PDB file of C-alpha atoms in Angstrom:
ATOM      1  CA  UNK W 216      82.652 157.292 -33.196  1.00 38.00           C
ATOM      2  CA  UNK W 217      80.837 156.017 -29.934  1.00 34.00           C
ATOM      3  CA  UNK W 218      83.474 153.458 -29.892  1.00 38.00           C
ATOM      4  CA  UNK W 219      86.217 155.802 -30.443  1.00 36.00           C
ATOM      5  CA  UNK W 220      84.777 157.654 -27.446  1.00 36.00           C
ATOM      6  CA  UNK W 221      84.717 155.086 -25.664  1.00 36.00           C
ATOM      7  CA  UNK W 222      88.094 153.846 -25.744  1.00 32.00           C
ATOM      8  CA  UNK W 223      89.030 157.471 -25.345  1.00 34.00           C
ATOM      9  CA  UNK W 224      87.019 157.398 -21.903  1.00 36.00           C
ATOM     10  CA  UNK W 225      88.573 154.068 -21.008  1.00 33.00           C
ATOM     11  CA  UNK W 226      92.424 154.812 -21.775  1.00 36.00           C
ATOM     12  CA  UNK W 227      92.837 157.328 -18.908  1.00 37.00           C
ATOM     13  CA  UNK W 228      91.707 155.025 -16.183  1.00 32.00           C
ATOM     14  CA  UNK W 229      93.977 151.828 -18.175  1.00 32.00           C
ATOM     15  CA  UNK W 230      96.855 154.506 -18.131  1.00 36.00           C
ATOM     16  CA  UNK W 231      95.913 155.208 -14.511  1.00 34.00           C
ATOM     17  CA  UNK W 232      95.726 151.589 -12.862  1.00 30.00           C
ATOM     18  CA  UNK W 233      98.610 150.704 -14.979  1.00 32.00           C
ATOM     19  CA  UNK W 234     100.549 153.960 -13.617  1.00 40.00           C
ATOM     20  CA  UNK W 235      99.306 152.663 -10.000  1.00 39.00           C
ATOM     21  CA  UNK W 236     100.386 149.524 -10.354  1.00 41.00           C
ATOM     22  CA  UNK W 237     103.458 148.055  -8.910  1.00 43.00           C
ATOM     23  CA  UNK W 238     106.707 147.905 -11.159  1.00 43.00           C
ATOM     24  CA  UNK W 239     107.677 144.308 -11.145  1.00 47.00           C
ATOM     25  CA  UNK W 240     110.673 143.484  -8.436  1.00 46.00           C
ATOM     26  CA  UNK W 241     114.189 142.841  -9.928  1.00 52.00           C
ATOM     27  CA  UNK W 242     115.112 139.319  -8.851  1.00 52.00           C
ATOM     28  CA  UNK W 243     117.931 139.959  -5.788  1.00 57.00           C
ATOM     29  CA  UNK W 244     121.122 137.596  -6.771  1.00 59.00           C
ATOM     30  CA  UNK W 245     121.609 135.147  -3.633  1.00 61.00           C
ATOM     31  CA  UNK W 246     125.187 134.233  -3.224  1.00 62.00           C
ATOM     32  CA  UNK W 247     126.278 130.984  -3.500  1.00 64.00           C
ATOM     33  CA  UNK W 248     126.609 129.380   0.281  1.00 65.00           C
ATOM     34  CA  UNK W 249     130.142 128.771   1.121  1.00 65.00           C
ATOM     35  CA  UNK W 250     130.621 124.837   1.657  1.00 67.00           C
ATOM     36  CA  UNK W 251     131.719 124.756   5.276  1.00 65.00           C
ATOM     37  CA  UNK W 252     135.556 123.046   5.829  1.00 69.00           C
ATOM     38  CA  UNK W 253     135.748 120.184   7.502  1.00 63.00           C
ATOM     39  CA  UNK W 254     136.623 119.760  10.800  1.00 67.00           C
ATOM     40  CA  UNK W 255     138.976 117.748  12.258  1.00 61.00           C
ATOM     41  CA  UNK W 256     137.562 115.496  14.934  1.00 67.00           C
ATOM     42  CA  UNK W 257     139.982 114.221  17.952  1.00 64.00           C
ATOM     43  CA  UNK W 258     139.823 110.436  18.470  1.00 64.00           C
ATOM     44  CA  UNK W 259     140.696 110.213  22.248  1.00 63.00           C
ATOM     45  CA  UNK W 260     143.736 107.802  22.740  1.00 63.00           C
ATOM     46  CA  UNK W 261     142.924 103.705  23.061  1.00 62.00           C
ATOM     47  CA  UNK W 262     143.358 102.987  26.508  1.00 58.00           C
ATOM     48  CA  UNK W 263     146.092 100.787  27.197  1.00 59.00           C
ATOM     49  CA  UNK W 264     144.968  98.006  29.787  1.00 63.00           C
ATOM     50  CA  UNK W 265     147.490  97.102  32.714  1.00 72.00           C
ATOM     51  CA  UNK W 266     149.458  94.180  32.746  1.00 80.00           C
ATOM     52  CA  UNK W 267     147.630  91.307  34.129  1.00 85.00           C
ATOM     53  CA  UNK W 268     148.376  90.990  37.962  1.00 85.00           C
ATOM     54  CA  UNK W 269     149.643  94.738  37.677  1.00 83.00           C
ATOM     55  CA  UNK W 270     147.362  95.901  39.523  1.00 86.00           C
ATOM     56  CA  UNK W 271     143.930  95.128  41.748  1.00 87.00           C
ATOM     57  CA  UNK W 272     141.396  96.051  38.815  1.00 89.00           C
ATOM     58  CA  UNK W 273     143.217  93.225  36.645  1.00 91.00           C
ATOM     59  CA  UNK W 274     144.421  90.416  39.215  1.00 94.00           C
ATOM     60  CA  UNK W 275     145.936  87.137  38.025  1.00 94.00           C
ATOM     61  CA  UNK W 276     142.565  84.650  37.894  1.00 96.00           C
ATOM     62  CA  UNK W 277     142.065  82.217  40.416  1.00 96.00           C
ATOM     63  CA  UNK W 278     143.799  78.687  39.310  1.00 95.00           C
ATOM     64  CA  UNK W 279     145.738  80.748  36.607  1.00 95.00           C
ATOM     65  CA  UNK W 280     149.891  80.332  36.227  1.00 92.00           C
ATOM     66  CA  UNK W 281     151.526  83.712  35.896  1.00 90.00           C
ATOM     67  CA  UNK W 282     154.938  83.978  34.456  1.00 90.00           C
ATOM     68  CA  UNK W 283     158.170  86.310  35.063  1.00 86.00           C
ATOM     69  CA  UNK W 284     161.138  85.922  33.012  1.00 85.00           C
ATOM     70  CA  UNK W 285     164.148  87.598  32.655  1.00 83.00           C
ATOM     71  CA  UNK W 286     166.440  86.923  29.434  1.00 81.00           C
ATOM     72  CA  UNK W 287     169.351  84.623  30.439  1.00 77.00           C
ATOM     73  CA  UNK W 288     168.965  84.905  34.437  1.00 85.00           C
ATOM     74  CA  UNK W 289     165.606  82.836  35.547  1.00 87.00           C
ATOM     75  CA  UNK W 290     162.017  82.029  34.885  1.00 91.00           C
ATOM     76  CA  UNK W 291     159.551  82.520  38.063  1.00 89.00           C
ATOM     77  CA  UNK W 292     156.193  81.004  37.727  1.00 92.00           C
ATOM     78  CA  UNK W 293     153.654  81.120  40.487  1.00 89.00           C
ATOM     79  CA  UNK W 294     149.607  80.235  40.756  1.00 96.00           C
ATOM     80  CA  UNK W 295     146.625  80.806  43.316  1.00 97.00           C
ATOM     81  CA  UNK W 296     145.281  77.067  43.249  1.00 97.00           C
ATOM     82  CA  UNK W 297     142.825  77.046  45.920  1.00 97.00           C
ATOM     83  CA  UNK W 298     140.886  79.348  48.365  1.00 97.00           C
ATOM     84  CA  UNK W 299     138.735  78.833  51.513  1.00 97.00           C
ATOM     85  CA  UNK W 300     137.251  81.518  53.874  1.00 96.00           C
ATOM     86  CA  UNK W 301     134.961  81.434  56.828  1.00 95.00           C
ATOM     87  CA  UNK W 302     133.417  78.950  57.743  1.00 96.00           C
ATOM     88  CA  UNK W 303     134.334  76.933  55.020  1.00 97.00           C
ATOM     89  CA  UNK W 304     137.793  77.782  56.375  1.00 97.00           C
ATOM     90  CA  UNK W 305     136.937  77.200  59.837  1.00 97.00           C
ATOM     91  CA  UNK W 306     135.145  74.013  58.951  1.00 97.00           C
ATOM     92  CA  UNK W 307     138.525  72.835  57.611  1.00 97.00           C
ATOM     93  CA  UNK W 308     140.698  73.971  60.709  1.00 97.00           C
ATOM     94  CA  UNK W 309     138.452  72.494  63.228  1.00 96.00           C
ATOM     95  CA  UNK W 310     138.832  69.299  60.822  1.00 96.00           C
ATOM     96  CA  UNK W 311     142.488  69.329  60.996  1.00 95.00           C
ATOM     97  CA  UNK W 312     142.425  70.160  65.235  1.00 95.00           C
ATOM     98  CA  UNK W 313     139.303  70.285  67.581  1.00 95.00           C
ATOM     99  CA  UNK W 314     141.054  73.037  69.507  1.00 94.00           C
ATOM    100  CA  UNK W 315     142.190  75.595  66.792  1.00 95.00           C
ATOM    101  CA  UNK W 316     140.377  79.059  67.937  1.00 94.00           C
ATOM    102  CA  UNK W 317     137.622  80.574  66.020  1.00 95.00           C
ATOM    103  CA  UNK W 318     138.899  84.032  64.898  1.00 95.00           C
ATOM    104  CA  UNK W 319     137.985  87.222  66.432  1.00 94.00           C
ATOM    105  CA  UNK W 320     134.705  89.053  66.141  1.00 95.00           C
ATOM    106  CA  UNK W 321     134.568  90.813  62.756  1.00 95.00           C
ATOM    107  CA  UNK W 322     137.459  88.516  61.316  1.00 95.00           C
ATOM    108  CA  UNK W 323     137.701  85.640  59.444  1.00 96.00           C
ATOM    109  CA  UNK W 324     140.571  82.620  58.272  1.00 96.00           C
ATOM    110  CA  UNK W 325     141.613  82.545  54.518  1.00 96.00           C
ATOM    111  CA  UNK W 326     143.334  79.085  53.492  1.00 97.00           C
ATOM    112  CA  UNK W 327     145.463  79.481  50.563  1.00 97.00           C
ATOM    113  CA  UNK W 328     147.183  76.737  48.188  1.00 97.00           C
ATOM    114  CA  UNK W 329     149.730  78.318  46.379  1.00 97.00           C
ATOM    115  CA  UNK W 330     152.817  77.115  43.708  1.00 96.00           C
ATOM    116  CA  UNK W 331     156.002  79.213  42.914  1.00 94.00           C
ATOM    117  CA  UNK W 332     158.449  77.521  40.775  1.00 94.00           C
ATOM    118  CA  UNK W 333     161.870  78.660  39.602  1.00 92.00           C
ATOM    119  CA  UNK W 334     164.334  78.214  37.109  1.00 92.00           C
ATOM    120  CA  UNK W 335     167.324  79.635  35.599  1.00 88.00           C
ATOM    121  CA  UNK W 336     171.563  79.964  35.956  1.00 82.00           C
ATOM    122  CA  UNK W 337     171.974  83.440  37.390  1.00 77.00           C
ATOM    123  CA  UNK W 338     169.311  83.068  41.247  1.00 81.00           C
ATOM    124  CA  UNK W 339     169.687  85.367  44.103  1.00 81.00           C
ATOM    125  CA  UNK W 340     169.045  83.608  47.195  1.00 79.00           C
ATOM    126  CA  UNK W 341     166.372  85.993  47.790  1.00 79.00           C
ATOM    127  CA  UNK W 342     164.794  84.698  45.090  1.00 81.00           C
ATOM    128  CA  UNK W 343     165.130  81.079  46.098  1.00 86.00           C
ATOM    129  CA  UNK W 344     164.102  80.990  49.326  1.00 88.00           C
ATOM    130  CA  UNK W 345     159.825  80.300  49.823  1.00 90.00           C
ATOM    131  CA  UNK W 346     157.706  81.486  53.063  1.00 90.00           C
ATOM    132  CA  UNK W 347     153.909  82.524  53.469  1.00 91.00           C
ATOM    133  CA  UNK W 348     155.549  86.474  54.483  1.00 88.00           C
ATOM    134  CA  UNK W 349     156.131  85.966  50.361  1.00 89.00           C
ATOM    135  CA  UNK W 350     152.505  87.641  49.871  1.00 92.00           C
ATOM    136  CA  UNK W 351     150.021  89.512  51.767  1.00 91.00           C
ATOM    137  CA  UNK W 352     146.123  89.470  51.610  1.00 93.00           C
ATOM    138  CA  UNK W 353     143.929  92.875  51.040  1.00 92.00           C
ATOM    139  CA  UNK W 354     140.391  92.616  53.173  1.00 91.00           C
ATOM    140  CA  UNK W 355     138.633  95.808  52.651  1.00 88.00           C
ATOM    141  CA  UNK W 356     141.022  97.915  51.283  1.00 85.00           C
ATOM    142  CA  UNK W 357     143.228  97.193  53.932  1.00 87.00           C
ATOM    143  CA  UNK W 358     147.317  94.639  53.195  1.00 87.00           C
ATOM    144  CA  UNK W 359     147.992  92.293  55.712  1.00 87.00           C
ATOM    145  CA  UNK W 360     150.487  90.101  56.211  1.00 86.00           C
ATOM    146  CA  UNK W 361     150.345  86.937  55.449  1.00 87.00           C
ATOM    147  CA  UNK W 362     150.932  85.622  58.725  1.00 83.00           C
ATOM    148  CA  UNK W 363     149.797  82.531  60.820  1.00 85.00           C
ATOM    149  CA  UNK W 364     147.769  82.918  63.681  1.00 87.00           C
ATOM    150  CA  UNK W 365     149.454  81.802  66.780  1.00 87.00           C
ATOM    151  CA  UNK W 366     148.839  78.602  67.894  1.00 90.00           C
ATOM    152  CA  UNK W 367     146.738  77.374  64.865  1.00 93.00           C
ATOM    153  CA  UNK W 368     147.428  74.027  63.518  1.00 94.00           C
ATOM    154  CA  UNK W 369     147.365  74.487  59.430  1.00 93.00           C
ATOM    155  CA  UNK W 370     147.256  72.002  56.835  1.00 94.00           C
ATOM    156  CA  UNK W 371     150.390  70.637  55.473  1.00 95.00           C
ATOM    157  CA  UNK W 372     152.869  71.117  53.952  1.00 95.00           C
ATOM    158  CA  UNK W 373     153.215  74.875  54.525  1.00 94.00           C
ATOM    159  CA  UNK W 374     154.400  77.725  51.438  1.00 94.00           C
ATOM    160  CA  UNK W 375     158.290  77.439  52.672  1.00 93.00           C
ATOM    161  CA  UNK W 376     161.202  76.325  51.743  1.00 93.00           C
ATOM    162  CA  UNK W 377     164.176  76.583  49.467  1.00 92.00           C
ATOM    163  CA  UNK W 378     164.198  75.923  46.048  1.00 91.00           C
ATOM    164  CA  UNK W 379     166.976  74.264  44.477  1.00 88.00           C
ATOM    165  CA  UNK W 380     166.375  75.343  40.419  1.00 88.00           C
ATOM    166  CA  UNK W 381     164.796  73.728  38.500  1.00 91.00           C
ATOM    167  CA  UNK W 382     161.978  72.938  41.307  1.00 93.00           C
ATOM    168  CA  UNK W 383     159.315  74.345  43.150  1.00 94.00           C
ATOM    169  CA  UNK W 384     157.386  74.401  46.004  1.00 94.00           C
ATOM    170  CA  UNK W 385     153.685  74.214  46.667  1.00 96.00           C
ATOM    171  CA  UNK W 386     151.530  74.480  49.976  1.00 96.00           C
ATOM    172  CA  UNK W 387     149.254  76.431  51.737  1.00 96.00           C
ATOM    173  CA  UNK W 388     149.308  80.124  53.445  1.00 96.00           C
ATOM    174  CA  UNK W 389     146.869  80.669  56.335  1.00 96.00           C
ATOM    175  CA  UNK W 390     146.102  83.823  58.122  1.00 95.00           C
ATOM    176  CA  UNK W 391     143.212  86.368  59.882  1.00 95.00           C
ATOM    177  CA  UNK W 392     141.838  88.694  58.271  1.00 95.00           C
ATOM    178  CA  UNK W 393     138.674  91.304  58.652  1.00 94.00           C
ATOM    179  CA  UNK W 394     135.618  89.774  57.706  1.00 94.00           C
ATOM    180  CA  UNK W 395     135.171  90.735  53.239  1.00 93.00           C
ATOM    181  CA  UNK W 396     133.617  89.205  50.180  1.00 90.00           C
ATOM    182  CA  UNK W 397     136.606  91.788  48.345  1.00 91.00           C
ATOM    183  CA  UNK W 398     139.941  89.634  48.810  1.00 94.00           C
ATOM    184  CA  UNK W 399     142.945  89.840  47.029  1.00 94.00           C
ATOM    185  CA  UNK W 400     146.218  87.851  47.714  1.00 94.00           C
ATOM    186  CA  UNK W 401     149.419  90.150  46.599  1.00 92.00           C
ATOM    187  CA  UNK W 402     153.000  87.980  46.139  1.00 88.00           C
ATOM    188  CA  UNK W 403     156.119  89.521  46.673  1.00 77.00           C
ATOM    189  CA  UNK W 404     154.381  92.867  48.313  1.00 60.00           C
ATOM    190  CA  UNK W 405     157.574  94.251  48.032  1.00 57.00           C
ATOM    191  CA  UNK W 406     159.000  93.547  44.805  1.00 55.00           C
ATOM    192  CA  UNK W 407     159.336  96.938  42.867  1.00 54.00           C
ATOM    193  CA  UNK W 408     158.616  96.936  39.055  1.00 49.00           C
ATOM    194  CA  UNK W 409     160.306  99.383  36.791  1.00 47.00           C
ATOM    195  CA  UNK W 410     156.968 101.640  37.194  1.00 47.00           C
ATOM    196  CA  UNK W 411     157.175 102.006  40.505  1.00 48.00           C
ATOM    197  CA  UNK W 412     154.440  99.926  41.305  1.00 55.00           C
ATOM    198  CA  UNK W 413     154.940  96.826  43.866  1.00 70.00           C
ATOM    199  CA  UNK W 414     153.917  93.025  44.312  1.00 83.00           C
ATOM    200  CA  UNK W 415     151.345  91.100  41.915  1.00 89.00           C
ATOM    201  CA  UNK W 416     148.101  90.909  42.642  1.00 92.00           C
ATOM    202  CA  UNK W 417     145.898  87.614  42.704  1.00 95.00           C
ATOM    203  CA  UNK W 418     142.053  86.915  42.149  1.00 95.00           C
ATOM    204  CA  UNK W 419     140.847  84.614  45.276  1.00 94.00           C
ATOM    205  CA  UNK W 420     137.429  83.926  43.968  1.00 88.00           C
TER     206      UNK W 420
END
């Protein structure tokens, strides 16, 4: 009976906490996460180098031949062999004539040893005729012509003449030009290629 009692005591403050206490939370369904698409990514394009002698960024190296041919009308070849510039150039002038002048203040020589050979059926005589106003150098930024000083006495023989094809001629282009470590030689400075660009340009170092 106590026990009875007892239990009776004790079931309204079981049915109490359990009344109190907190229903147990219904599990909230998480949708599935939606695997993103793919996305495309752009490959930029592969730059395309220029030509080799094209342009100044990509000159023709020093001592290398470069070729131009044209299907059934003539092959042109043509080569930077040898450079010298101030006072290695002026070194070489004195050599050649005690009297040659020393160039003026900010200016320097270049000696250039150049080849140009041609061959073919079907020759302008534009393109068979050879002389140093053929190229022009680029000091600074700046295209000069490739012209001799007056009065110098240059080695020989000189970068003229007229080829008779097959032949070629070889011999050096002098001029003055502002003082540079950046030199360039350009040939035919106004040859224009199909993109509009003009002449071929030459590493001199």
């Amino acid at each position: 009976m106590l026990r009875s009692a007892a239990w009776l005591a004790v079931a309204p403050l079981a049915a109490a906490l359990i009344g109190c206490a907190s229903p147990t939370a219904t599990p909230t369904a998480i949708p599935p996460t939606a695997t993103p698409k793919p996305t495309a990514t752009a490959v930029p394009p592969t730059a395309v180098p220029e030509p080799v002698g094209a342009v100044r960024d990509n000159p023709v190296p020093l001592g290398d031949e470069w070729t131009i041919a044209r299907d059934g009308e003539f092959t042109m070849k043509f080569a930077v062999l040898e450079v010298h510039t101030g006072d290695d150039a002026m070194g070489r002038l004195r050599a050649l004539n005690q009297f040659n002048d020393a160039p003026d203040d900010g200016n320097m020589y270049v000696m250039m040893r150049a080849s140009y050979s041609l061959d073919g059926t079907n020759i302008s005589d534009t393109l068979r005729k050879v002389s140093p106003e053929l190229w022009a150098f680029v000091a600074n930024g700046r295209i000069m012509d490739a012209a001799k000083p007056f009065g110098l006495i240059v080695p020989k023989p000189p970068f003229e003449g007229e080829i008779l094809p097959p032949g070629s001629v070889e011999g050096w282009v002098v001029a003055e030009v502002p003082q540079t470590d950046e030199l360039y030689a350009v040939f035919a400075k106004g040859a224009e290629r199909a993109d509009g660009s003009k002449g071929f340009w030459f590493a001199l170092k």
